[in-house]
Tab-separated table of C-alpha atoms in Angstrom:
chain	number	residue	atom	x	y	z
A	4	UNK	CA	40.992	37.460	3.142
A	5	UNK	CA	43.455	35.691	5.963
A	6	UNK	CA	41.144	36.704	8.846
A	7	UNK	CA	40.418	33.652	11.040
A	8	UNK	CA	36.780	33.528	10.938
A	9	UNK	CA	37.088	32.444	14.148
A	10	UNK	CA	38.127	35.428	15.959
A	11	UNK	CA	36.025	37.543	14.108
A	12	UNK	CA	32.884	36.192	14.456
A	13	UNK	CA	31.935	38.601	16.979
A	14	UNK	CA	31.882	40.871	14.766
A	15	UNK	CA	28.980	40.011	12.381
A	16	UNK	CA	25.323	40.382	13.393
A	17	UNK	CA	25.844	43.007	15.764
A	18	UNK	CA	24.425	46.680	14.805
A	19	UNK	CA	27.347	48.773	14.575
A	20	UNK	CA	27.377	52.556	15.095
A	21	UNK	CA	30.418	54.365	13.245
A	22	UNK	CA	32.505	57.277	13.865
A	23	UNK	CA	35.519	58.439	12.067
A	24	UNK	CA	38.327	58.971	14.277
A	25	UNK	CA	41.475	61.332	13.603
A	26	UNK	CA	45.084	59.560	13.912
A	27	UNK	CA	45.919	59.127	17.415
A	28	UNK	CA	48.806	60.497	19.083
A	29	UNK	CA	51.138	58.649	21.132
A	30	UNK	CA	49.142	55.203	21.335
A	31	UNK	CA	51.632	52.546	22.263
A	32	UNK	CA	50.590	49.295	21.416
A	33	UNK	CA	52.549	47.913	24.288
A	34	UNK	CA	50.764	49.891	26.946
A	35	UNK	CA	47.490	48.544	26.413
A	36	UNK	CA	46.759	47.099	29.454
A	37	UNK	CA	47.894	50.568	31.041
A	38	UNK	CA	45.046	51.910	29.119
A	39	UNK	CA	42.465	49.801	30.134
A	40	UNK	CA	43.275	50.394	34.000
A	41	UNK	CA	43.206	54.261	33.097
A	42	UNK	CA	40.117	53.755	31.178
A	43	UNK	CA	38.611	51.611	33.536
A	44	UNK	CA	39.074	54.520	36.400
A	45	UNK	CA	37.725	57.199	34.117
A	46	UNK	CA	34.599	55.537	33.620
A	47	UNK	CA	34.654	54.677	37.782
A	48	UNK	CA	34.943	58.498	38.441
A	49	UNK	CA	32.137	59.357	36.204
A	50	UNK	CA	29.513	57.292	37.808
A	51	UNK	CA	30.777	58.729	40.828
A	52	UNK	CA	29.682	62.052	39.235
A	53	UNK	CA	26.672	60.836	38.279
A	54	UNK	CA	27.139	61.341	34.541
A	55	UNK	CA	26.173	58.199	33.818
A	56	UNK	CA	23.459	57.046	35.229
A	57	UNK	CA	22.833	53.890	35.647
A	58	UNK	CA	20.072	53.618	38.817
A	59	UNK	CA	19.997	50.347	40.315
A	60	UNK	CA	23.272	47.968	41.726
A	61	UNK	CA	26.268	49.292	42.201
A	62	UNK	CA	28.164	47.758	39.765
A	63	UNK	CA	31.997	47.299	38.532
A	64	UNK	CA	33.007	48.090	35.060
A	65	UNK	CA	35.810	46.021	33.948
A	66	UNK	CA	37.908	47.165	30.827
A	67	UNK	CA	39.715	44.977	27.954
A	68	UNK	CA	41.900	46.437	25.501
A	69	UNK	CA	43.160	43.913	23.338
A	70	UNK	CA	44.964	44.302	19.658
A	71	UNK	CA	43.141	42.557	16.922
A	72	UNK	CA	46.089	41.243	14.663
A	73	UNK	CA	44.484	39.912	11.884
A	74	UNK	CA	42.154	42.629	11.638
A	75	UNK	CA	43.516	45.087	9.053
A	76	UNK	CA	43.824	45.167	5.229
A	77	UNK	CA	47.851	45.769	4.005
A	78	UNK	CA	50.839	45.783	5.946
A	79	UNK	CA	50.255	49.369	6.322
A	80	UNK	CA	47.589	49.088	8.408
A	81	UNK	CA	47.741	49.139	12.029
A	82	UNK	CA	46.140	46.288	13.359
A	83	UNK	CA	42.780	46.700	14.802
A	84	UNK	CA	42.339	47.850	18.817
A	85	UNK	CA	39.379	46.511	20.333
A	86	UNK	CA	37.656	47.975	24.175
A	87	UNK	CA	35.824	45.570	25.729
A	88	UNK	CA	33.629	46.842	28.818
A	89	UNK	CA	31.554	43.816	31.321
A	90	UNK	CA	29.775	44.584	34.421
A	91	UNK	CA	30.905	42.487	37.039
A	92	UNK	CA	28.124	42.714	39.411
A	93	UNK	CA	29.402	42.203	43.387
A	94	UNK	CA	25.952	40.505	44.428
A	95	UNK	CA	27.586	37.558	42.070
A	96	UNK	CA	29.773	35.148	44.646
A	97	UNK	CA	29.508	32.116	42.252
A	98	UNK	CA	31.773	33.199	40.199
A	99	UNK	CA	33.129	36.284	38.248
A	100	UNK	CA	31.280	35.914	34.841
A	101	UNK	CA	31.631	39.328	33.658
A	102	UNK	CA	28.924	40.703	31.664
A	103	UNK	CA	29.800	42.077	28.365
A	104	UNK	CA	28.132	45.448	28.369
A	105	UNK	CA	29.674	47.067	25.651
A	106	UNK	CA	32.337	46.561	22.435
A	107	UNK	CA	34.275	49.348	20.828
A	108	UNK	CA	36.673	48.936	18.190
A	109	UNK	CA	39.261	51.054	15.696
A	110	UNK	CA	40.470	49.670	12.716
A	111	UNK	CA	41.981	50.854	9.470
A	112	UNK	CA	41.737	48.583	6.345
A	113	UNK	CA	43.288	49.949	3.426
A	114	UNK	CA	43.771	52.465	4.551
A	115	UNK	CA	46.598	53.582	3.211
A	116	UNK	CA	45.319	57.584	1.803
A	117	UNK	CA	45.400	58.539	5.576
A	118	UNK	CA	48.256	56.643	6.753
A	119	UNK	CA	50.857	57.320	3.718
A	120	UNK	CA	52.299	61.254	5.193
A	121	UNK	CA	51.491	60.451	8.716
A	122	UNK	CA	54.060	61.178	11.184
A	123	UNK	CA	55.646	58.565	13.321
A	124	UNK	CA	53.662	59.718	16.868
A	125	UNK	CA	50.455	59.212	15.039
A	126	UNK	CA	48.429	55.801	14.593
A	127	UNK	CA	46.001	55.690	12.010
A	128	UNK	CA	42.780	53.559	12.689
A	129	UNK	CA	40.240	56.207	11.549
A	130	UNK	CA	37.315	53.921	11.775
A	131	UNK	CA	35.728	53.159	15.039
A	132	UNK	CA	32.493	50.748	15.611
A	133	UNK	CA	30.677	50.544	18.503
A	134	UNK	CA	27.921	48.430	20.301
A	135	UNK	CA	26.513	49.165	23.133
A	136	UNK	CA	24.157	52.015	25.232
A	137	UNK	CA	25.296	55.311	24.145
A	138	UNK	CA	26.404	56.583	27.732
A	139	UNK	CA	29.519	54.298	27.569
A	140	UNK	CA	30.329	54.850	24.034
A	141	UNK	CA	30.602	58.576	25.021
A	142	UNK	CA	32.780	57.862	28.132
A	143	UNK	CA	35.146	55.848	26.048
A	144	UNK	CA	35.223	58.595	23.594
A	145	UNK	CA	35.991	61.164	26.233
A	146	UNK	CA	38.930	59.046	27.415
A	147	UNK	CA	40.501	58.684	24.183
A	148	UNK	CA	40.041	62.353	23.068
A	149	UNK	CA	41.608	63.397	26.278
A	150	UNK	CA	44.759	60.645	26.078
A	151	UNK	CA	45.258	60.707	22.446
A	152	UNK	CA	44.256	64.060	21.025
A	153	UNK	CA	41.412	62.958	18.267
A	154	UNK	CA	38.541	63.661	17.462
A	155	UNK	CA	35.625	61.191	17.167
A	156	UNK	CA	32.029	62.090	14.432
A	157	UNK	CA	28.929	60.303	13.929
A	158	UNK	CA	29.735	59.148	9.848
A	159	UNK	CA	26.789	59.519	8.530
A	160	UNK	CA	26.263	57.737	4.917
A	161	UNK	CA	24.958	59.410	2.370
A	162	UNK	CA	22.306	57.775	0.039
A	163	UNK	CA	24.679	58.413	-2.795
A	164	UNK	CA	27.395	56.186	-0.755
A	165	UNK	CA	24.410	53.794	0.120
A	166	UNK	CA	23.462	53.133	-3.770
A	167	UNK	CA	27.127	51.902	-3.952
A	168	UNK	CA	27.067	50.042	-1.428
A	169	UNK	CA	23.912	48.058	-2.266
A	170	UNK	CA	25.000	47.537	-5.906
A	171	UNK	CA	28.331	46.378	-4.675
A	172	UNK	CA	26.810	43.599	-2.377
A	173	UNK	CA	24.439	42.809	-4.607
A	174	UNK	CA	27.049	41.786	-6.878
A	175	UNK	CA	28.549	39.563	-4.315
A	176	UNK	CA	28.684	35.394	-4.717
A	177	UNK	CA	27.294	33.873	-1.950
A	178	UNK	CA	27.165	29.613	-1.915
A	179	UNK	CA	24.434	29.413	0.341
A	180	UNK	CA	20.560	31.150	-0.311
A	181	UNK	CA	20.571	35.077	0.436
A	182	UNK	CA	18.160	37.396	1.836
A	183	UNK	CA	16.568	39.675	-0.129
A	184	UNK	CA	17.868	43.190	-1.284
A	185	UNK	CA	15.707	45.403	0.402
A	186	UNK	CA	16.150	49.536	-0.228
A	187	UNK	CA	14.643	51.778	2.237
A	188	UNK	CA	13.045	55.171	1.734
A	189	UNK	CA	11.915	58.054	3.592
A	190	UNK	CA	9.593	60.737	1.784
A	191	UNK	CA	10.224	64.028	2.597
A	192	UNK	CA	8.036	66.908	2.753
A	193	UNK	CA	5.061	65.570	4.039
A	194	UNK	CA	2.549	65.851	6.940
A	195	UNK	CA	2.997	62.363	8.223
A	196	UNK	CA	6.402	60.347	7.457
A	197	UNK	CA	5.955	58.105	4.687
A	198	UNK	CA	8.451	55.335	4.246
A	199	UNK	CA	9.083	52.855	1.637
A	200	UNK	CA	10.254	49.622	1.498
A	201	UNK	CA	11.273	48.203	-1.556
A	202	UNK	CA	12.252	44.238	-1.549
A	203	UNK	CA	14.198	42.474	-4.766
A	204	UNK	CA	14.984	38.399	-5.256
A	205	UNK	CA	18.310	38.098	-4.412
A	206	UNK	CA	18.912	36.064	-7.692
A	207	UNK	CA	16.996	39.012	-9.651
A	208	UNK	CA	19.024	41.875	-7.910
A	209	UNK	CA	22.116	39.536	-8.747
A	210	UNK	CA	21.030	39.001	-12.373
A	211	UNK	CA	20.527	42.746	-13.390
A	212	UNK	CA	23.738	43.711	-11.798
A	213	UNK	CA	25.159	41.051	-13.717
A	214	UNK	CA	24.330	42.927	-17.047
A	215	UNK	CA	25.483	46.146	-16.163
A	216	UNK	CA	28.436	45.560	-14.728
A	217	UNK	CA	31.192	45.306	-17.267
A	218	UNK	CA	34.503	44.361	-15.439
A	219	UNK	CA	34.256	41.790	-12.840
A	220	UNK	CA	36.081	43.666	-9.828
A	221	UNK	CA	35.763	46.677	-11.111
A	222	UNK	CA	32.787	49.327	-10.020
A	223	UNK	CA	31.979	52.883	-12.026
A	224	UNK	CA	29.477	55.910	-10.645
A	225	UNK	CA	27.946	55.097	-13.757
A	226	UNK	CA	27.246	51.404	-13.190
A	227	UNK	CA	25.875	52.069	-10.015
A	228	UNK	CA	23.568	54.585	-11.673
A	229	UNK	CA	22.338	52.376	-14.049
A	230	UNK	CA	21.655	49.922	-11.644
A	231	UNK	CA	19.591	52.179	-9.187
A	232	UNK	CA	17.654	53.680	-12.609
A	233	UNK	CA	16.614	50.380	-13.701
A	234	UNK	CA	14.823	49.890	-9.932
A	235	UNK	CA	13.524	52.733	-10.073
A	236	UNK	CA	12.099	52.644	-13.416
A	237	UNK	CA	10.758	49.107	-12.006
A	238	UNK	CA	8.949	50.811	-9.230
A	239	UNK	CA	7.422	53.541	-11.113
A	240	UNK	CA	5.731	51.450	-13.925
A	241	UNK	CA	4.350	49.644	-10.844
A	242	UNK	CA	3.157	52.190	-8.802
A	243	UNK	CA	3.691	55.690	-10.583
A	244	UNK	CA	5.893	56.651	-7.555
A	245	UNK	CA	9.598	58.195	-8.465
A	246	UNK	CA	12.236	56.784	-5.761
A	247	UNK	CA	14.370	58.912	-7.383
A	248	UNK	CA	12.482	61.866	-5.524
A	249	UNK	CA	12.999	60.228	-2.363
A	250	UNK	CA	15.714	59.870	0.478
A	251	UNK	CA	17.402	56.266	0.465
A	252	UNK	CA	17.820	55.881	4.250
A	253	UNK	CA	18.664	52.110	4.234
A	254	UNK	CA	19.957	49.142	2.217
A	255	UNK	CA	19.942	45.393	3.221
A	256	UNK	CA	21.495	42.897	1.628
A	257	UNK	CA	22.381	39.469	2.680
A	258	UNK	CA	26.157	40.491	2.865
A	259	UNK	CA	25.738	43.814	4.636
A	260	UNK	CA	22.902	46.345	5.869
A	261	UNK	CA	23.719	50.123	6.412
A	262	UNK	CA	21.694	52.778	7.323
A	263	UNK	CA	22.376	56.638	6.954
A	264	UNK	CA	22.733	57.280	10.266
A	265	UNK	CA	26.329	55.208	10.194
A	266	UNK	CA	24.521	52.245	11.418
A	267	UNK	CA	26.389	49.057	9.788
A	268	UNK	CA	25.484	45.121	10.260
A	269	UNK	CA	27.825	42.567	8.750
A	270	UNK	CA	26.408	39.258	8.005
A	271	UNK	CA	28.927	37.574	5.887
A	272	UNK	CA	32.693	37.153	6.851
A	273	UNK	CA	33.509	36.178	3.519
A	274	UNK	CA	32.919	39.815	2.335
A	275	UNK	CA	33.896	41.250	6.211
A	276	UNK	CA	36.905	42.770	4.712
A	277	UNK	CA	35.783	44.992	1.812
A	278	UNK	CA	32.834	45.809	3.612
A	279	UNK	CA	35.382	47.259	6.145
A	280	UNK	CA	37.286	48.909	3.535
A	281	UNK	CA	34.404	50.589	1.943
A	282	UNK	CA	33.745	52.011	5.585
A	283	UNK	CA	37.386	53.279	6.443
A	284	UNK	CA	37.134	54.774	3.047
A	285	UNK	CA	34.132	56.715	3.907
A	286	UNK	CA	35.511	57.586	7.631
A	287	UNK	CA	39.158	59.026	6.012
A	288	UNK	CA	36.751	61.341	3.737
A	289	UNK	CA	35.075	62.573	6.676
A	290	UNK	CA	38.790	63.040	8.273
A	291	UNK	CA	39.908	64.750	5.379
B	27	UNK	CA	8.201	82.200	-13.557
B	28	UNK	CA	8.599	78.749	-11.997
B	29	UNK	CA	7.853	75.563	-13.813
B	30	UNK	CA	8.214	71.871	-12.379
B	31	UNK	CA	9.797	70.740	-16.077
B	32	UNK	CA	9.604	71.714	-19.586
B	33	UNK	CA	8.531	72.382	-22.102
B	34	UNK	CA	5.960	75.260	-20.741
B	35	UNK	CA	2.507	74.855	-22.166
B	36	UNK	CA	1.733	76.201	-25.558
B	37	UNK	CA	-1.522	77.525	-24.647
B	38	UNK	CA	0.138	80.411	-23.548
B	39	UNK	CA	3.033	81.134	-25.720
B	40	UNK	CA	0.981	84.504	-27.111
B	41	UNK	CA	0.870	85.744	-23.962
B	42	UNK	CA	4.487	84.897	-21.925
B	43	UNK	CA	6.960	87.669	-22.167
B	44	UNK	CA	10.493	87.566	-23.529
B	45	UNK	CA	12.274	84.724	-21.636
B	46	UNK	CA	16.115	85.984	-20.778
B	47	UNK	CA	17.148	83.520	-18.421
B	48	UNK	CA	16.675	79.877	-17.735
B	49	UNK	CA	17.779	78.708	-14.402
B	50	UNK	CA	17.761	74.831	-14.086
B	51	UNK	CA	17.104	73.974	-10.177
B	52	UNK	CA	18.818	70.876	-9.553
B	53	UNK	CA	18.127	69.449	-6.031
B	54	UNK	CA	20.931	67.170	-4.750
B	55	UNK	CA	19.061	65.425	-2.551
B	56	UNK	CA	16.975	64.757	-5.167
B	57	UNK	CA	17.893	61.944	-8.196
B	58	UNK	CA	14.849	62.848	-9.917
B	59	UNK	CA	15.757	66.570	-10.338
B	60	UNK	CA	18.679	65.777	-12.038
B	61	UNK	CA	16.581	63.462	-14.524
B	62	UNK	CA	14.360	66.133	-14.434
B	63	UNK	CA	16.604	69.021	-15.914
B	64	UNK	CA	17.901	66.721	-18.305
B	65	UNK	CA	14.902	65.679	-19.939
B	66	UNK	CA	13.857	69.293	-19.493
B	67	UNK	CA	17.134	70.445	-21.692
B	68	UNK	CA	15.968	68.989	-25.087
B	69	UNK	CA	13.241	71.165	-24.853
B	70	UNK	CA	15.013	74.484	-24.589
B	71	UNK	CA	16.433	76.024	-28.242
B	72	UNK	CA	20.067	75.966	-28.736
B	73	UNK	CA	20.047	79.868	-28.751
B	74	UNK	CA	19.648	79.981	-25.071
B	75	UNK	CA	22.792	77.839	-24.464
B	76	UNK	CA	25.208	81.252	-25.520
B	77	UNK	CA	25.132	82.574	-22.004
B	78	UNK	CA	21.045	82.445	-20.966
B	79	UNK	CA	21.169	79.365	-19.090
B	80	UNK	CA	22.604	78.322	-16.120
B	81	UNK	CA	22.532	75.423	-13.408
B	82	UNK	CA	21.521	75.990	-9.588
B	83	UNK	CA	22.267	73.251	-7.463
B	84	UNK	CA	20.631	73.763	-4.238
B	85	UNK	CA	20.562	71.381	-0.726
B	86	UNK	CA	24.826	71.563	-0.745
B	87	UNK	CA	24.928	72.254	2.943
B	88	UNK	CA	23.863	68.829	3.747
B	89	UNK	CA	26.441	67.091	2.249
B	90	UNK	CA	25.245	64.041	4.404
B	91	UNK	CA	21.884	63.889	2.229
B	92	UNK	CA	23.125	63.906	-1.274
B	93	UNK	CA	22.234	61.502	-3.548
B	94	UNK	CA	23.669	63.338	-7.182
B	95	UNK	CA	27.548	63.180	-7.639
B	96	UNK	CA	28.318	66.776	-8.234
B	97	UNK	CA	31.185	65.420	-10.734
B	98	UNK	CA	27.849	64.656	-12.665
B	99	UNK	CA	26.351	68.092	-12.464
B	100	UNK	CA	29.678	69.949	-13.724
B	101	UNK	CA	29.777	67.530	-16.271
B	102	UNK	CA	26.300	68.867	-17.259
B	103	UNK	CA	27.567	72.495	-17.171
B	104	UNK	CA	30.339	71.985	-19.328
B	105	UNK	CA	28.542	70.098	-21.519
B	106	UNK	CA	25.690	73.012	-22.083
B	107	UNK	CA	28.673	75.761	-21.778
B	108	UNK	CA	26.838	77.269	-19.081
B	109	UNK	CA	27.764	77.853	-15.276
B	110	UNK	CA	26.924	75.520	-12.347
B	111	UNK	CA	25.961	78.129	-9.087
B	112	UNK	CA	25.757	75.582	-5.588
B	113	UNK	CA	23.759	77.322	-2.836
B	114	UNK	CA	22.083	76.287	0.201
B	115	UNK	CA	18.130	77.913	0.254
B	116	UNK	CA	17.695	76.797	3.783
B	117	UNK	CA	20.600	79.398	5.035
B	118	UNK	CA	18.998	83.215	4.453
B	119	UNK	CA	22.301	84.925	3.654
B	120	UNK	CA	23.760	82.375	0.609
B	121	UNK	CA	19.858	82.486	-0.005
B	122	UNK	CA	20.187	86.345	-0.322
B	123	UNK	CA	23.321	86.598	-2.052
B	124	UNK	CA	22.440	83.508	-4.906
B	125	UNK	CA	19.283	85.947	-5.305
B	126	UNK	CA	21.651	88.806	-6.053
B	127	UNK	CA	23.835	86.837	-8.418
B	128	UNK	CA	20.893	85.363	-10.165
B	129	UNK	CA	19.052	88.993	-10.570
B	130	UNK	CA	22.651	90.774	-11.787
B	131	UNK	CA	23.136	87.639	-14.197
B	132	UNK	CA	19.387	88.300	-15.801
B	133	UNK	CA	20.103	92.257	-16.098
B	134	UNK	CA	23.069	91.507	-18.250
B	135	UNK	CA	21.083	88.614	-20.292
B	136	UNK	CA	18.216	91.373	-20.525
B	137	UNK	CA	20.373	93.877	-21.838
B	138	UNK	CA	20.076	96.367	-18.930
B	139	UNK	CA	24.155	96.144	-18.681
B	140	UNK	CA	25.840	98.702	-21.045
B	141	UNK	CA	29.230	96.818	-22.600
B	142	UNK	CA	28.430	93.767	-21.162
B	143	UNK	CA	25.709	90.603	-22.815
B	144	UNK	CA	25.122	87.081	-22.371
B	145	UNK	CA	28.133	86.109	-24.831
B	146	UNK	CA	30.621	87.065	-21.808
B	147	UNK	CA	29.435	84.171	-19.620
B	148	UNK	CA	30.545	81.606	-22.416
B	149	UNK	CA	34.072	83.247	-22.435
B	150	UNK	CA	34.214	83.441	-18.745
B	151	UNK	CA	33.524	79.759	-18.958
B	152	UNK	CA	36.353	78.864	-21.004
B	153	UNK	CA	38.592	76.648	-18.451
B	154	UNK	CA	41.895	77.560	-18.791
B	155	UNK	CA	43.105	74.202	-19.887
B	156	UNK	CA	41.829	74.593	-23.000
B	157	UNK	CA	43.462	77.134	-24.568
């Protein structure tokens, strides 16, 4: 955990959208600024095309790539690449406070599965997180498909990946008061969508997990199952419903949220770098 | 004849037919199936475990939606000695051919199959590791 806080507090309270990205080929850390300028005129000719459209001022989109060094989890990793894109609007004489429009970023951490066979021409940083309207994230995708030969996905999390993930957060120590654990459902099969919102204490979510798990550090599938029976059990003497029946679509906790759409919101930085390695986990099993 | 869990009501025993086959749907979008089938199991008589009962886990092709660990449902299979079939309803032709499989497994558990009977499915189950 020797990430300056500092220069990654960007990072947390931002709605994330991932993708899993496949290794890139010939990415050169030293041409970055190369990249930008290239990226920068890719996105220039498509609003000349029209593609995106953005109706209004005519304005100039200025690119940043910059290398995140801290961000990564073992020496293995290749530090994180971050894209920044600000409008810099040409009414604006004052002076040239760019806008930030729109934050992309790769990073690997831990992730050493992908990494270990890899070929020298390939860099590994198979989880990308984005910010920003949709119509630049899939410009910036473009670009780096067409320069670097990968292929970006939506990583969508599953509600098996999702129990894990709250029962892992729940576990979590935090100093100061949390939020509650709130689990998310969506009923299927019926006329009108039905969802459910289920909220626990903190401290009470904290507490059960306690019991159940054995070895601090250590999580089991079957721990995790536990865990999610005994809230559902909860529910149903409640209110005679079975959660078990039903989709999990989202889990908040005060360290992370997630929904299953591979929509991700860090709130902690103490826990910013396993939540990241949970992710690039989930992104190399999408690779792979 | 489809029932939601078991054990079937006893008002009717007199009347149901010969039961050959018991296929266990298991849902894996669904948690609940899975608790389900297992509560489900106590109720069915160790007879039926020799070859004339087997696992269908349906909802595979949206991998993105599952909320069972497969590991768990094999584990269930080899721990009744019968087979685990995956299959994906919403698709017509793996719909089509699990219907096929399922049919051609309940002609040999019904004794329609000359040379061939329920037994062979608990052999064919056997992993190799074991021997």
């Amino acid at each position: 955990e020797n990430v300056d806080p500092q220069k990654t507090a960007f990072l947390l309270r931002k709605a994330w959208t991932l993708y899993s990205v496949t290794p890139l080929y010939r990415f050169h850390r030293s041409r970055l600024r190369d990249y930008a300028r290239l990226l920068s005129a890719f996105i220039a000719a498509e609003k000349q095309k029209g593609l995106a459209v953005e109706v209004g001022v005519e304005l100039d989109i200025k690119v940043a790539v910059s290398s995140l060094a801290d961000l990564r989890g073992s020496e293995q990793d290749q530090a994180a690449v971050l894209v920044q894109l600000s409008l810099r609007s040409r009414v604006s004489s004052r002076n040239s406070e760019d806008k930030l429009v729109w934050l992309g970023w790769f990073c690997s951490v831990y992730g050493d599965d992908l990494s270990e066979n890899m070929p020298e021409d390939f860099t590994c940083l198979p989880l990308f997180l984005t910010h920003g309207a949709e119509s630049y994230t899939s410009m910036v995708g473009s670009w780096f498909q067409k320069t670097f030969d990968c292929c970006f996905r939506r990583l969508a999390i599953s509600p098996l990946n999702l129990s894990w993930m709250v029962a892992m957060w729940t576990g979590c120590q935090l100093d100061r008061a949390a939020s509650a654990v709130e689990l998310v459902f969506s009923v299927p099969r019926l006329s009108q969508p039905l969802d459910i919102s289920y909220a626990i204490h903190p401290e009470d979510a904290k507490a059960l997990w306690d019991t159940v798990q054995k070895t601090p550090g250590e999580i089991t599938q079957e721990e995790v199952d536990v865990f999610m029976d005994c809230l559902y059990a909860h529910f149903h003497r409640h209110f005679k419903i079975h959660l078990s029946a039903a989709k999990l679509v989202k889990v908040s906790t005060a360290v992370a949220s997630a929904h299953c759409d591979g929509i991700v919101k860090i709130l902690h930085s103490q826990y910013l770098s396993g939540v990241l390695m949970l992710l690039t986990e989930l992104a190399i099993s999408q690779i792979q | 004849h489809l029932a939601t869990s078991l054990p079937l009501p006893s008002e009717r025993d007199h009347l149901r037919p010969r039961i050959d086959l018991i296929v266990f749907m298991i849902d894996i979008k669904s948690k609940y199936s899975l608790k389900t089938v297992e509560a489900s199991l106590a109720h069915v008589d160790a007879s039926f475990f020799l070859g004339k009962v087997c696992f269908l886990v349906t909802g595979v092709g949206r991998v993105n939606a599952c909320s069972i660990e497969t590991n768990a449902v094999c584990k269930l299979g080899e721990a009744y000695c019968s087979p685990v079939l995956f299959c994906e309803l919403e698709l017509e032709g793996i719909r089509v051919v699990t219907a096929q499989r399922l049919l051609r497994m309940l002609q040999i558990c019904a004794g329609h199959i000359p040379g061939v009977s329920a037994l062979s499915f608990v052999s064919l189950m056997r992993n190799s590791d074991d021997d």
